[in-house]
Amino acid sequence: MEFSHETRDKTLRTLQQKQWELLIIGGGVTGAGLALHAAARGIDVALVEMQDFAAGASSRSSKLVHGGLRYLKQFDVKLVADVARERNVIGRNAPHIAQPDYMLMPVYDEEGASFDTFSAEVALHLYDYLAEVDETWAHYMVEHDRVLEEEPALNSEQLKAGGFYLDYTNDDARLTIETIKKAHEMGAAIVNYVKAEAFHYSEDGQINGISGQNTLNGESFEIRADVVVNATGPWSDETRKQGKRETEKKMFPTKGVHFVVDHDKLPVKRTIYTDTGQQDNRMFFIIPRGDKTYFGTTDTPFEGTYEEPSITREDVDYLLKAVNHRFPSANLKLKDIESSWAGLRPLIQDEDNSDPSGISRGHEVFTEEDGLITIAGGKLTDYRRMAEDTFEVIDQAFETYGKTFKEVDTKIIPLSGGDVPDPSAFADFVSEQAKQGIKIGLSEADAAFLADWYGSNVTDLFNLSEEAKTYDLPLKEALQLAYSLKYEMVLAPADFFNRRTGMLFFNIRQIEKLKQPVLDILSERLGWDSQTRDNWEGELNARMQEAALSDLKKETSALK
Amino acid sequence: MEFSHETRDKTLRTLQQKQWELLIIGGGVTGAGLALHAAARGIDVALVEMQDFAAGASSRSSKLVHGGLRYLKQFDVKLVADVARERNVIGRNAPHIAQPDYMLMPVYDEEGASFDTFSAEVALHLYDYLAEVDETWAHYMVEHDRVLEEEPALNSEQLKAGGFYLDYTNDDARLTIETIKKAHEMGAAIVNYVKAEAFHYSEDGQINGISGQNTLNGESFEIRADVVVNATGPWSDETRKQGKRETEKKMFPTKGVHFVVDHDKLPVKRTIYTDTGQQDNRMFFIIPRGDKTYFGTTDTPFEGTYEEPSITREDVDYLLKAVNHRFPSANLKLKDIESSWAGLRPLIQDEDNSDPSGISRGHEVFTEEDGLITIAGGKLTDYRRMAEDTFEVIDQAFETYGKTFKEVDTKIIPLSGGDVPDPSAFADFVSEQAKQGIKIGLSEADAAFLADWYGSNVTDLFNLSEEAKTYDLPLKEALQLAYSLKYEMVLAPADFFNRRTGMLFFNIRQIEKLKQPVLDILSERLGWDSQTRDNWEGELNARMQEAALSDLKKETSALK
């Protein structure tokens, strides 16, 4: 179903004309989940996102659907069970996004190790038990030699054993956009690049709408709604402060940093989850993806600007030290980092917990006196359940309007692209679909890549081949651009290169070749004047330099 | 095998005559385990205890053999697995002491609850998994109504569910004495009431013996040994300070307090393990035993005298508040407390853990520069494994003397009284043995009680009926006294009334009737003059007043 700059223009008009039942502020994965849940229940729902969909925390995670093995150390079993069980739900509803795979946790006999061989096996047993993993994917432990056979690049010193266990690889931004598209398909009115500037109130002081600004042209307009939900992740406190009253600080975001290198430089066969080895009680992931490997962690306390949390020299030194400790032959240096991202995990301070380390990994829904409902905290994987919990509060608000809506079970609603006959045989589906791609001139690899990336939507994409072939781009990327313009509301270069295709992170060097033709096509399709084109080109260049850590690399060269 | 004041006199002479291979200071459960392990390996071993066996921490616990369910909340899975598996070992080697039984953990929906229904079920699953519990004793959860059916006295408000799970009831002092007796039988030289006054050193500064003082007559003498082990529990630091060097504080004992009331006043069918409900992250036990119920907890930080840690008004108020919160109809008051005890858990500060709450429940073995080996920390249930771990260090010390000893598996050595054909059918054994007791004139109940209490030693006890019938005591208690004088090295009234029979705690009112004849018999058998008899009577009265909380009760009456 079309979801483009043209449908956006129409939606912008509708937004101002109606009294909405529900308005969601924030188009990350949390807002997306809420919008889908609302639309499925037949609620008149609108969603505004100030940047692009998933541009905040939801495109900056470790890109895994995981249950949080390490939270078992705090016996946070409910969270782990809930989240681990959600992995299956996402895998079923979006097999093109989340794929089950064995991950490896090596066990080292070193100071400060999170797990020893015994506790690792217990933790993996408990993880499987909580996630209701069946025998097909049951964990297993192997000894030192077997770990090195499987992952020869791992440090062999003090290596004792390894645990193989099920988790899911994922793409956070794709998960968000496919949820948004499904919500749109089910009737939600959704726009990106509209910022909530101010709240409006009824005579009795209850929030009943917002002033939204279309940040692409500066125009402001009013959106009226019975209930307003704040799903702005790390910005939750800032959004709440737009209300009338003093608000207590709830958010304690932590920064996560990830670096991308060539797979040959860090040749791992599967996701590895391990201590940093720095006796700091932190673990990190090393994840292969296509021709690249990325690695990173998510738990540095953070103070600073939320829009573009930056990567510091300390971040680089810390993560390179950790990765080189685990993979001594990799000997990675700053210059090897091709791309990177930093993101904020929107953690909340747990009210029930006086322990200073009691930052909750769970989520919380709270209602201000002015009626604003905030959903904060939580984990990417858990976004569907977060929507369920938020609706328990939203439904109470609806009751004051005498409104009730049918119940739905969102567990059984496939996301956009997830309409495949047998999600557990997704590889077969990909092979089958790829044949269509080959017919329109794609290589087998490219056709399979696209079928894997877009799932059941790949037919719509292949059907755009006539349009795509008019672009001065390789066919694969031309199809992606044509599809994302028509079906994924691309309005800016980074929407396409980052949130729709992941190229900014996983193929940054190719962007140099693609960017002029892409800018040309966007200019034409979106009606940019030359000033606008220059601005967007500057913006893209800034994002690329940032991702490539250009400033840090220059400083380092200057020092030599 | 005889183990009496007479064998003690002989042992006292031998102690001074020999060069011992191993000397153990401390006759609590830890020292007892070491002595048994050493004797089984054919090591020339001596053990001295400054008070009575088990008079310190080892007679003041909750009297359970349990794995430490709550440590799962810190994911301390190795400790829980080790300890929980030891339950079976003790149950097999001493079925007359440790009996498997279902315990109940009720789940309340209240602030600060340690477990909710979900995490309780997970914890019990994990507990069974770690302990390798088979289906016979697998845990199960029941709902609110079923909990109240089983335990109607429990508070029904906010009660959600209950988990039934396997643990073992036990008697800590009996466990110690039966281990001591077995070690003696296997050749260890063991005496109570001998205090290590000072250490002796070789020319190169290595500890090679002690000055011991027989505290019953003040005589001092030297004991020479190749290796000296400090197993003095809460006194570990004090014992170490007798050495030449400054020592770092290791022990951070916590106080445990238990109160005994009539079973009718707190009618529980089985052991209940529950939060205090005071939002203090503590749990406590409520345990039925014969006609009594006792309840208590073990985790108040403690500073004070180690010999007789006292019970304060705050302890009383705290525990009564907790128990009355859980059992509102009990409405227990100070006057209902018939007896009590306070003890110290010899916890050690974990070196590896910078967390201030990182007091370890595990044990640690360390060697001073002067060669003194200290085993500290640990849990009662784990005492056999503690001995194993200590011998890894002791064996290294023996190597410097060119000595090696055969290995043994103490897992398969029954304790004294544990020679029963099928430990898992102990009830049948008791019925069978009781028949012999009935023949000598005991009631069926008393005969069964004695068979249960003394296990396979009950034959020796029944064989003392001729002697016992000369005592001005009921036959049951007469037999116990005759047996404990001949086979359990009783030297003082409290040895008998507390560590050998548990009467001081569980039948204190009966002592009033028994104490004069018992004092008469002890006087005659142990050759006391009238001054000594008066002293011991005074001592017993002091212990009884202390246990009965007489001072606190007087204060309370005075306040009215």
PDB file of C-alpha atoms in Angstrom, chain B residues 69-281:
ATOM      1  CA  LEU B  69      16.925 -20.635  47.616  1.00  0.00           C
ATOM      2  CA  ARG B  70      17.221 -16.893  48.045  1.00  0.00           C
ATOM      3  CA  TYR B  71      20.815 -16.810  46.751  1.00  0.00           C
ATOM      4  CA  LEU B  72      19.323 -17.532  43.358  1.00  0.00           C
ATOM      5  CA  LYS B  73      18.323 -13.886  43.321  1.00  0.00           C
ATOM      6  CA  GLN B  74      22.031 -13.084  43.045  1.00  0.00           C
ATOM      7  CA  PHE B  75      22.389 -15.942  40.543  1.00  0.00           C
ATOM      8  CA  ASP B  76      24.818 -17.549  42.963  1.00  0.00           C
ATOM      9  CA  VAL B  77      24.103 -20.836  41.198  1.00  0.00           C
ATOM     10  CA  LYS B  78      27.314 -22.682  41.998  1.00  0.00           C
ATOM     11  CA  LEU B  79      26.859 -22.197  45.720  1.00  0.00           C
ATOM     12  CA  VAL B  80      23.211 -23.229  45.558  1.00  0.00           C
ATOM     13  CA  ALA B  81      23.998 -26.293  43.425  1.00  0.00           C
ATOM     14  CA  ASP B  82      26.847 -27.418  45.658  1.00  0.00           C
ATOM     15  CA  VAL B  83      24.898 -26.944  48.848  1.00  0.00           C
ATOM     16  CA  ALA B  84      21.633 -28.331  47.538  1.00  0.00           C
ATOM     17  CA  ARG B  85      23.384 -31.480  46.322  1.00  0.00           C
ATOM     18  CA  GLU B  86      25.011 -31.899  49.741  1.00  0.00           C
ATOM     19  CA  ARG B  87      21.526 -32.160  51.221  1.00  0.00           C
ATOM     20  CA  ASN B  88      21.216 -35.587  49.616  1.00  0.00           C
ATOM     21  CA  VAL B  89      24.612 -36.662  50.892  1.00  0.00           C
ATOM     22  CA  ILE B  90      23.697 -35.777  54.474  1.00  0.00           C
ATOM     23  CA  GLY B  91      20.287 -37.374  54.075  1.00  0.00           C
ATOM     24  CA  ARG B  92      21.957 -40.595  52.953  1.00  0.00           C
ATOM     25  CA  ASN B  93      24.767 -40.665  55.540  1.00  0.00           C
ATOM     26  CA  ALA B  94      22.692 -39.464  58.457  1.00  0.00           C
ATOM     27  CA  PRO B  95      19.028 -40.243  57.823  1.00  0.00           C
ATOM     28  CA  HIS B  96      18.423 -39.886  61.579  1.00  0.00           C
ATOM     29  CA  ILE B  97      19.423 -36.225  61.302  1.00  0.00           C
ATOM     30  CA  ALA B  98      18.359 -34.923  57.903  1.00  0.00           C
ATOM     31  CA  GLN B  99      14.965 -35.849  56.557  1.00  0.00           C
ATOM     32  CA  PRO B 100      13.603 -34.671  53.192  1.00  0.00           C
ATOM     33  CA  ASP B 101      10.353 -32.771  53.377  1.00  0.00           C
ATOM     34  CA  TYR B 102       8.256 -30.380  51.358  1.00  0.00           C
ATOM     35  CA  MET B 103       8.553 -26.794  52.487  1.00  0.00           C
ATOM     36  CA  LEU B 104       6.220 -24.018  51.455  1.00  0.00           C
ATOM     37  CA  MET B 105       7.070 -20.610  50.110  1.00  0.00           C
ATOM     38  CA  PRO B 106       3.907 -18.500  49.964  1.00  0.00           C
ATOM     39  CA  VAL B 107       3.856 -15.694  47.401  1.00  0.00           C
ATOM     40  CA  TYR B 108       2.388 -12.352  48.416  1.00  0.00           C
ATOM     41  CA  ASP B 109       1.626  -9.442  46.163  1.00  0.00           C
ATOM     42  CA  GLU B 110       3.178  -6.851  48.448  1.00  0.00           C
ATOM     43  CA  GLU B 111       5.813  -4.167  48.184  1.00  0.00           C
ATOM     44  CA  GLY B 112       9.345  -5.477  48.349  1.00  0.00           C
ATOM     45  CA  ALA B 113       8.316  -9.114  47.832  1.00  0.00           C
ATOM     46  CA  SER B 114      11.331 -11.295  47.057  1.00  0.00           C
ATOM     47  CA  PHE B 115       9.436 -13.372  44.537  1.00  0.00           C
ATOM     48  CA  ASP B 116       6.228 -13.015  42.578  1.00  0.00           C
ATOM     49  CA  THR B 117       4.326 -16.044  41.344  1.00  0.00           C
ATOM     50  CA  PHE B 118       6.317 -16.190  38.144  1.00  0.00           C
ATOM     51  CA  SER B 119       9.776 -15.718  39.621  1.00  0.00           C
ATOM     52  CA  ALA B 120       8.926 -18.099  42.483  1.00  0.00           C
ATOM     53  CA  GLU B 121       8.120 -20.833  40.013  1.00  0.00           C
ATOM     54  CA  VAL B 122      11.295 -20.105  38.059  1.00  0.00           C
ATOM     55  CA  ALA B 123      13.382 -20.084  41.233  1.00  0.00           C
ATOM     56  CA  LEU B 124      11.924 -23.400  42.381  1.00  0.00           C
ATOM     57  CA  HIS B 125      12.465 -24.899  38.941  1.00  0.00           C
ATOM     58  CA  LEU B 126      16.059 -23.738  39.023  1.00  0.00           C
ATOM     59  CA  TYR B 127      16.493 -24.942  42.610  1.00  0.00           C
ATOM     60  CA  ASP B 128      15.358 -28.437  41.657  1.00  0.00           C
ATOM     61  CA  TYR B 129      17.481 -28.355  38.510  1.00  0.00           C
ATOM     62  CA  LEU B 130      20.608 -27.351  40.429  1.00  0.00           C
ATOM     63  CA  ALA B 131      19.960 -29.865  43.200  1.00  0.00           C
ATOM     64  CA  GLU B 132      19.221 -32.636  40.701  1.00  0.00           C
ATOM     65  CA  VAL B 133      15.923 -33.323  42.425  1.00  0.00           C
ATOM     66  CA  ASP B 134      14.056 -36.170  40.785  1.00  0.00           C
ATOM     67  CA  GLU B 135      10.338 -36.306  40.075  1.00  0.00           C
ATOM     68  CA  THR B 136       9.498 -37.775  43.480  1.00  0.00           C
ATOM     69  CA  TRP B 137      10.319 -34.495  45.131  1.00  0.00           C
ATOM     70  CA  ALA B 138       9.788 -32.042  42.286  1.00  0.00           C
ATOM     71  CA  HIS B 139       8.435 -28.644  43.289  1.00  0.00           C
ATOM     72  CA  TYR B 140       4.879 -27.617  42.486  1.00  0.00           C
ATOM     73  CA  MET B 141       2.927 -24.394  42.660  1.00  0.00           C
ATOM     74  CA  VAL B 142      -0.582 -24.071  44.033  1.00  0.00           C
ATOM     75  CA  GLU B 143      -3.032 -21.210  44.034  1.00  0.00           C
ATOM     76  CA  HIS B 144      -4.240 -19.013  46.884  1.00  0.00           C
ATOM     77  CA  ASP B 145      -7.053 -21.325  48.084  1.00  0.00           C
ATOM     78  CA  ARG B 146      -4.873 -24.411  48.147  1.00  0.00           C
ATOM     79  CA  VAL B 147      -2.199 -22.576  50.173  1.00  0.00           C
ATOM     80  CA  LEU B 148      -4.801 -21.662  52.787  1.00  0.00           C
ATOM     81  CA  GLU B 149      -6.197 -25.185  52.839  1.00  0.00           C
ATOM     82  CA  GLU B 150      -2.730 -26.450  53.653  1.00  0.00           C
ATOM     83  CA  GLU B 151      -1.773 -23.642  56.021  1.00  0.00           C
ATOM     84  CA  PRO B 152      -4.941 -21.954  57.292  1.00  0.00           C
ATOM     85  CA  ALA B 153      -3.072 -19.753  59.754  1.00  0.00           C
ATOM     86  CA  LEU B 154      -1.280 -17.875  56.968  1.00  0.00           C
ATOM     87  CA  ASN B 155      -2.377 -14.345  56.207  1.00  0.00           C
ATOM     88  CA  SER B 156      -4.789 -14.557  53.287  1.00  0.00           C
ATOM     89  CA  GLU B 157      -4.562 -10.899  52.299  1.00  0.00           C
ATOM     90  CA  GLN B 158      -2.536 -10.299  49.136  1.00  0.00           C
ATOM     91  CA  LEU B 159      -1.700 -14.010  49.111  1.00  0.00           C
ATOM     92  CA  LYS B 160      -1.342 -15.096  45.495  1.00  0.00           C
ATOM     93  CA  ALA B 161       0.111 -18.580  45.402  1.00  0.00           C
ATOM     94  CA  GLY B 162       2.498 -20.951  47.065  1.00  0.00           C
ATOM     95  CA  GLY B 163       5.423 -23.081  45.994  1.00  0.00           C
ATOM     96  CA  PHE B 164       6.077 -26.451  47.572  1.00  0.00           C
ATOM     97  CA  TYR B 165       9.667 -27.582  47.299  1.00  0.00           C
ATOM     98  CA  LEU B 166      12.101 -30.039  48.792  1.00  0.00           C
ATOM     99  CA  ASP B 167      14.417 -29.152  51.623  1.00  0.00           C
ATOM    100  CA  TYR B 168      15.646 -31.090  54.643  1.00  0.00           C
ATOM    101  CA  THR B 169      14.959 -30.630  58.322  1.00  0.00           C
ATOM    102  CA  ASN B 170      17.992 -31.177  60.438  1.00  0.00           C
ATOM    103  CA  ASP B 171      19.595 -30.708  63.807  1.00  0.00           C
ATOM    104  CA  ASP B 172      22.835 -28.797  63.573  1.00  0.00           C
ATOM    105  CA  ALA B 173      24.290 -29.859  66.949  1.00  0.00           C
ATOM    106  CA  ARG B 174      23.398 -33.511  66.331  1.00  0.00           C
ATOM    107  CA  LEU B 175      25.019 -33.313  62.897  1.00  0.00           C
ATOM    108  CA  THR B 176      28.179 -32.028  64.563  1.00  0.00           C
ATOM    109  CA  ILE B 177      28.247 -34.597  67.350  1.00  0.00           C
ATOM    110  CA  GLU B 178      27.538 -37.541  65.035  1.00  0.00           C
ATOM    111  CA  THR B 179      30.380 -36.395  62.795  1.00  0.00           C
ATOM    112  CA  ILE B 180      32.682 -36.004  65.812  1.00  0.00           C
ATOM    113  CA  LYS B 181      31.737 -39.491  67.023  1.00  0.00           C
ATOM    114  CA  LYS B 182      32.448 -41.012  63.629  1.00  0.00           C
ATOM    115  CA  ALA B 183      35.813 -39.234  63.448  1.00  0.00           C
ATOM    116  CA  HIS B 184      36.628 -40.541  66.922  1.00  0.00           C
ATOM    117  CA  GLU B 185      35.623 -44.038  65.841  1.00  0.00           C
ATOM    118  CA  MET B 186      37.998 -43.753  62.889  1.00  0.00           C
ATOM    119  CA  GLY B 187      40.892 -42.756  65.139  1.00  0.00           C
ATOM    120  CA  ALA B 188      40.795 -38.981  65.606  1.00  0.00           C
ATOM    121  CA  ALA B 189      41.818 -37.674  69.050  1.00  0.00           C
ATOM    122  CA  ILE B 190      39.069 -35.282  70.036  1.00  0.00           C
ATOM    123  CA  VAL B 191      38.407 -33.298  73.190  1.00  0.00           C
ATOM    124  CA  ASN B 192      36.041 -30.546  74.217  1.00  0.00           C
ATOM    125  CA  TYR B 193      36.745 -27.853  76.818  1.00  0.00           C
ATOM    126  CA  VAL B 194      40.338 -27.348  75.660  1.00  0.00           C
ATOM    127  CA  LYS B 195      41.198 -23.846  74.532  1.00  0.00           C
ATOM    128  CA  ALA B 196      44.061 -22.962  72.214  1.00  0.00           C
ATOM    129  CA  GLU B 197      45.837 -20.332  74.291  1.00  0.00           C
ATOM    130  CA  ALA B 198      48.933 -19.628  72.236  1.00  0.00           C
ATOM    131  CA  PHE B 199      50.742 -20.773  69.125  1.00  0.00           C
ATOM    132  CA  HIS B 200      54.183 -22.344  69.064  1.00  0.00           C
ATOM    133  CA  TYR B 201      56.643 -21.770  66.276  1.00  0.00           C
ATOM    134  CA  SER B 202      59.642 -23.504  64.791  1.00  0.00           C
ATOM    135  CA  GLU B 203      62.942 -21.656  64.449  1.00  0.00           C
ATOM    136  CA  ASP B 204      61.965 -20.552  60.943  1.00  0.00           C
ATOM    137  CA  GLY B 205      58.741 -19.025  62.217  1.00  0.00           C
ATOM    138  CA  GLN B 206      56.329 -21.729  61.150  1.00  0.00           C
ATOM    139  CA  ILE B 207      53.521 -22.751  63.459  1.00  0.00           C
ATOM    140  CA  ASN B 208      54.186 -26.181  64.905  1.00  0.00           C
ATOM    141  CA  GLY B 209      51.788 -26.479  67.792  1.00  0.00           C
ATOM    142  CA  ILE B 210      49.751 -24.771  70.443  1.00  0.00           C
ATOM    143  CA  SER B 211      49.437 -24.366  74.176  1.00  0.00           C
ATOM    144  CA  GLY B 212      46.105 -25.844  75.100  1.00  0.00           C
ATOM    145  CA  GLN B 213      44.297 -25.241  78.339  1.00  0.00           C
ATOM    146  CA  ASN B 214      41.857 -27.707  79.812  1.00  0.00           C
ATOM    147  CA  THR B 215      39.262 -25.132  80.842  1.00  0.00           C
ATOM    148  CA  LEU B 216      37.679 -27.530  83.336  1.00  0.00           C
ATOM    149  CA  ASN B 217      40.732 -27.542  85.585  1.00  0.00           C
ATOM    150  CA  GLY B 218      42.939 -24.746  84.212  1.00  0.00           C
ATOM    151  CA  GLU B 219      45.841 -27.057  83.322  1.00  0.00           C
ATOM    152  CA  SER B 220      47.890 -26.072  80.302  1.00  0.00           C
ATOM    153  CA  PHE B 221      49.900 -28.327  78.063  1.00  0.00           C
ATOM    154  CA  GLU B 222      51.576 -28.386  74.707  1.00  0.00           C
ATOM    155  CA  ILE B 223      50.290 -30.055  71.544  1.00  0.00           C
ATOM    156  CA  ARG B 224      52.786 -30.424  68.710  1.00  0.00           C
ATOM    157  CA  ALA B 225      51.604 -30.780  65.118  1.00  0.00           C
ATOM    158  CA  ASP B 226      52.980 -30.600  61.586  1.00  0.00           C
ATOM    159  CA  VAL B 227      49.996 -28.636  60.359  1.00  0.00           C
ATOM    160  CA  VAL B 228      47.524 -26.524  62.327  1.00  0.00           C
ATOM    161  CA  VAL B 229      44.077 -25.652  61.010  1.00  0.00           C
ATOM    162  CA  ASN B 230      41.916 -22.892  62.388  1.00  0.00           C
ATOM    163  CA  ALA B 231      38.249 -23.869  62.151  1.00  0.00           C
ATOM    164  CA  THR B 232      36.855 -21.554  64.781  1.00  0.00           C
ATOM    165  CA  GLY B 233      33.992 -20.046  62.801  1.00  0.00           C
ATOM    166  CA  PRO B 234      33.104 -16.567  64.074  1.00  0.00           C
ATOM    167  CA  TRP B 235      36.334 -16.634  66.127  1.00  0.00           C
ATOM    168  CA  SER B 236      38.513 -17.158  63.045  1.00  0.00           C
ATOM    169  CA  ASP B 237      39.955 -13.651  63.111  1.00  0.00           C
ATOM    170  CA  GLU B 238      40.601 -13.827  66.855  1.00  0.00           C
ATOM    171  CA  THR B 239      42.381 -17.145  66.470  1.00  0.00           C
ATOM    172  CA  ARG B 240      44.470 -15.779  63.621  1.00  0.00           C
ATOM    173  CA  LYS B 241      45.461 -12.793  65.751  1.00  0.00           C
ATOM    174  CA  GLN B 242      47.140 -15.180  68.202  1.00  0.00           C
ATOM    175  CA  GLY B 243      49.764 -15.558  65.496  1.00  0.00           C
ATOM    176  CA  LYS B 244      52.733 -13.261  65.098  1.00  0.00           C
ATOM    177  CA  ARG B 245      51.480 -10.905  62.453  1.00  0.00           C
ATOM    178  CA  GLU B 246      48.864  -8.266  61.890  1.00  0.00           C
ATOM    179  CA  THR B 247      45.875  -9.809  60.212  1.00  0.00           C
ATOM    180  CA  GLU B 248      43.288  -8.229  58.015  1.00  0.00           C
ATOM    181  CA  LYS B 249      39.701  -8.543  59.208  1.00  0.00           C
ATOM    182  CA  LYS B 250      37.937 -11.265  57.260  1.00  0.00           C
ATOM    183  CA  MET B 251      34.892 -12.138  59.325  1.00  0.00           C
ATOM    184  CA  PHE B 252      31.695 -10.172  59.128  1.00  0.00           C
ATOM    185  CA  PRO B 253      29.361 -12.303  61.221  1.00  0.00           C
ATOM    186  CA  THR B 254      25.647 -11.745  61.109  1.00  0.00           C
ATOM    187  CA  LYS B 255      23.332 -12.544  63.969  1.00  0.00           C
ATOM    188  CA  GLY B 256      20.507 -15.014  63.697  1.00  0.00           C
ATOM    189  CA  VAL B 257      17.701 -15.128  66.199  1.00  0.00           C
ATOM    190  CA  HIS B 258      15.127 -17.884  66.685  1.00  0.00           C
ATOM    191  CA  PHE B 259      12.121 -18.073  68.985  1.00  0.00           C
ATOM    192  CA  VAL B 260      10.212 -21.144  70.125  1.00  0.00           C
ATOM    193  CA  VAL B 261       6.499 -21.097  70.894  1.00  0.00           C
ATOM    194  CA  ASP B 262       3.913 -23.756  71.512  1.00  0.00           C
ATOM    195  CA  HIS B 263       2.787 -25.393  68.290  1.00  0.00           C
ATOM    196  CA  ASP B 264      -0.854 -24.598  69.133  1.00  0.00           C
ATOM    197  CA  LYS B 265      -0.006 -20.917  69.107  1.00  0.00           C
ATOM    198  CA  LEU B 266       1.579 -21.095  65.653  1.00  0.00           C
ATOM    199  CA  PRO B 267       0.033 -24.149  64.044  1.00  0.00           C
ATOM    200  CA  VAL B 268       1.963 -24.820  60.843  1.00  0.00           C
ATOM    201  CA  LYS B 269       2.119 -28.219  59.195  1.00  0.00           C
ATOM    202  CA  ARG B 270       5.492 -27.816  57.589  1.00  0.00           C
ATOM    203  CA  THR B 271       8.400 -25.412  57.243  1.00  0.00           C
ATOM    204  CA  ILE B 272       7.350 -22.114  55.719  1.00  0.00           C
ATOM    205  CA  TYR B 273       9.868 -19.771  54.135  1.00  0.00           C
ATOM    206  CA  THR B 274       8.663 -16.251  53.539  1.00  0.00           C
ATOM    207  CA  ASP B 275       9.506 -12.562  53.381  1.00  0.00           C
ATOM    208  CA  THR B 276       9.311 -10.676  56.647  1.00  0.00           C
ATOM    209  CA  GLY B 277       6.900  -8.298  54.942  1.00  0.00           C
ATOM    210  CA  GLN B 278       8.925  -5.390  56.358  1.00  0.00           C
ATOM    211  CA  GLN B 279      10.317  -4.352  52.939  1.00  0.00           C
ATOM    212  CA  ASP B 280      13.789  -5.125  54.209  1.00  0.00           C
ATOM    213  CA  ASN B 281      14.732  -7.734  51.652  1.00  0.00           C
TER     214      ASN B 281
END
